[in-house]
Amino acid sequence: MVDSAVLTALRAFSAERDWAQFHTPANLAKSISIEAAELLEHYQWSEDADLAEVRDELADVLTYCYQLAIRLELDPDQIVLDKLEKTRVKYPANSPTAVRGDSSRTRP
């Protein structure tokens, strides 16, 4: 899923600027939240948002997520797959309470 070139480019970008010193897990987690809020702001009053602006904010969120994974020495692909498996067990597709086709229903 994540191209290794992306992670390599992020490592290089950070190293060129000596930013690793600022990339503590806490700082990166805060930055993810801040950037996610900036992304959400584009949808604050409407479902229609400028795609170019959303794209930039989403890139910021992903960048900080990848930076946190790098810092914690986690493989982004593997942690997503691991969490997907946990969620698959928690919410089986064949469950009688599975939510399908009606967004007004809440999660089980």
Coordinates of C-alpha atoms in Angstrom, one line a residue, residues 3-102:
D3 CA 5.2 2.9 -1.6
S4 CA 8.7 2.6 0.0
A5 CA 9.7 5.7 -2.0
V6 CA 7.2 7.7 0.0
L7 CA 8.7 6.7 3.3
T8 CA 12.2 7.2 1.9
A9 CA 11.3 10.7 0.7
L10 CA 9.8 11.6 4.1
R11 CA 12.9 10.4 5.9
A12 CA 15.1 12.4 3.5
F13 CA 13.0 15.6 3.8
S14 CA 13.1 15.5 7.6
A15 CA 16.8 14.7 7.7
E16 CA 17.7 17.5 5.3
R17 CA 16.0 20.0 7.7
D18 CA 17.2 18.3 10.9
W19 CA 13.5 18.0 12.0
A20 CA 13.8 14.5 13.6
Q21 CA 14.5 16.3 16.9
F22 CA 11.0 17.7 16.8
H23 CA 9.3 14.5 15.7
T24 CA 8.5 13.1 19.1
P25 CA 5.6 10.7 19.1
A26 CA 3.6 13.3 21.2
N27 CA 4.4 16.1 18.7
L28 CA 3.5 14.0 15.7
A29 CA 0.2 12.8 17.3
K30 CA -0.7 16.4 18.1
S31 CA 0.1 17.4 14.5
I32 CA -2.1 14.6 13.2
S33 CA -5.0 15.9 15.2
I34 CA -4.4 19.5 14.1
E35 CA -4.1 18.6 10.4
A36 CA -7.2 16.4 10.7
A37 CA -9.1 19.4 12.1
E38 CA -7.9 21.5 9.2
L39 CA -9.2 18.8 6.9
L40 CA -12.6 18.8 8.7
E41 CA -12.8 22.5 8.5
H42 CA -13.4 22.2 4.7
Y43 CA -16.5 20.3 5.4
Q44 CA -17.7 22.4 8.3
W45 CA -20.7 24.0 6.6
S46 CA -21.1 21.9 3.5
E47 CA -20.6 18.5 2.0
D48 CA -19.0 20.2 -1.0
A49 CA -15.3 21.1 -0.4
D50 CA -12.6 22.3 -2.8
L51 CA -10.9 19.1 -3.8
A52 CA -7.5 20.7 -4.2
E53 CA -7.6 22.1 -0.6
V54 CA -8.9 18.7 0.7
R55 CA -6.1 17.0 -1.1
D56 CA -3.5 19.2 0.5
E57 CA -4.9 18.7 4.0
L58 CA -5.2 15.0 3.5
A59 CA -1.6 14.9 2.4
D60 CA -0.6 16.7 5.6
V61 CA -2.6 14.2 7.8
L62 CA -1.0 11.2 5.9
T63 CA 2.5 12.8 6.2
Y64 CA 2.3 13.1 9.9
C65 CA 0.8 9.6 10.2
Y66 CA 3.7 8.2 8.2
Q67 CA 6.2 10.2 10.2
L68 CA 4.7 8.7 13.4
A69 CA 5.0 5.2 12.0
I70 CA 8.6 5.9 11.0
R71 CA 9.4 7.3 14.5
L72 CA 7.8 4.3 16.2
E73 CA 9.4 1.9 13.8
L74 CA 6.1 0.5 12.6
D75 CA 5.2 -0.7 9.2
P76 CA 2.1 1.4 8.1
D77 CA 0.8 -1.3 5.8
Q78 CA 1.1 -4.0 8.5
I79 CA -0.6 -2.0 11.3
V80 CA -3.5 -1.2 9.0
L81 CA -3.9 -4.9 8.1
D82 CA -3.6 -5.9 11.7
K83 CA -6.3 -3.4 12.7
L84 CA -8.5 -4.5 9.8
E85 CA -8.3 -8.1 11.1
K86 CA -9.3 -7.0 14.6
T87 CA -12.2 -5.1 13.2
R88 CA -13.2 -8.0 11.0
V89 CA -13.5 -10.2 14.1
K90 CA -15.3 -7.5 16.1
Y91 CA -17.8 -6.8 13.2
P92 CA -18.2 -9.9 11.2
A93 CA -19.8 -9.4 7.7
N94 CA -22.2 -12.3 8.2
S95 CA -23.5 -11.1 11.6
P96 CA -27.3 -10.5 11.8
T97 CA -26.5 -7.1 13.3
A98 CA -24.2 -6.1 10.5
V99 CA -25.2 -2.6 9.2
R100 CA -25.9 -2.6 5.5
G101 CA -27.7 -0.3 3.1
D102 CA -29.1 2.1 5.6

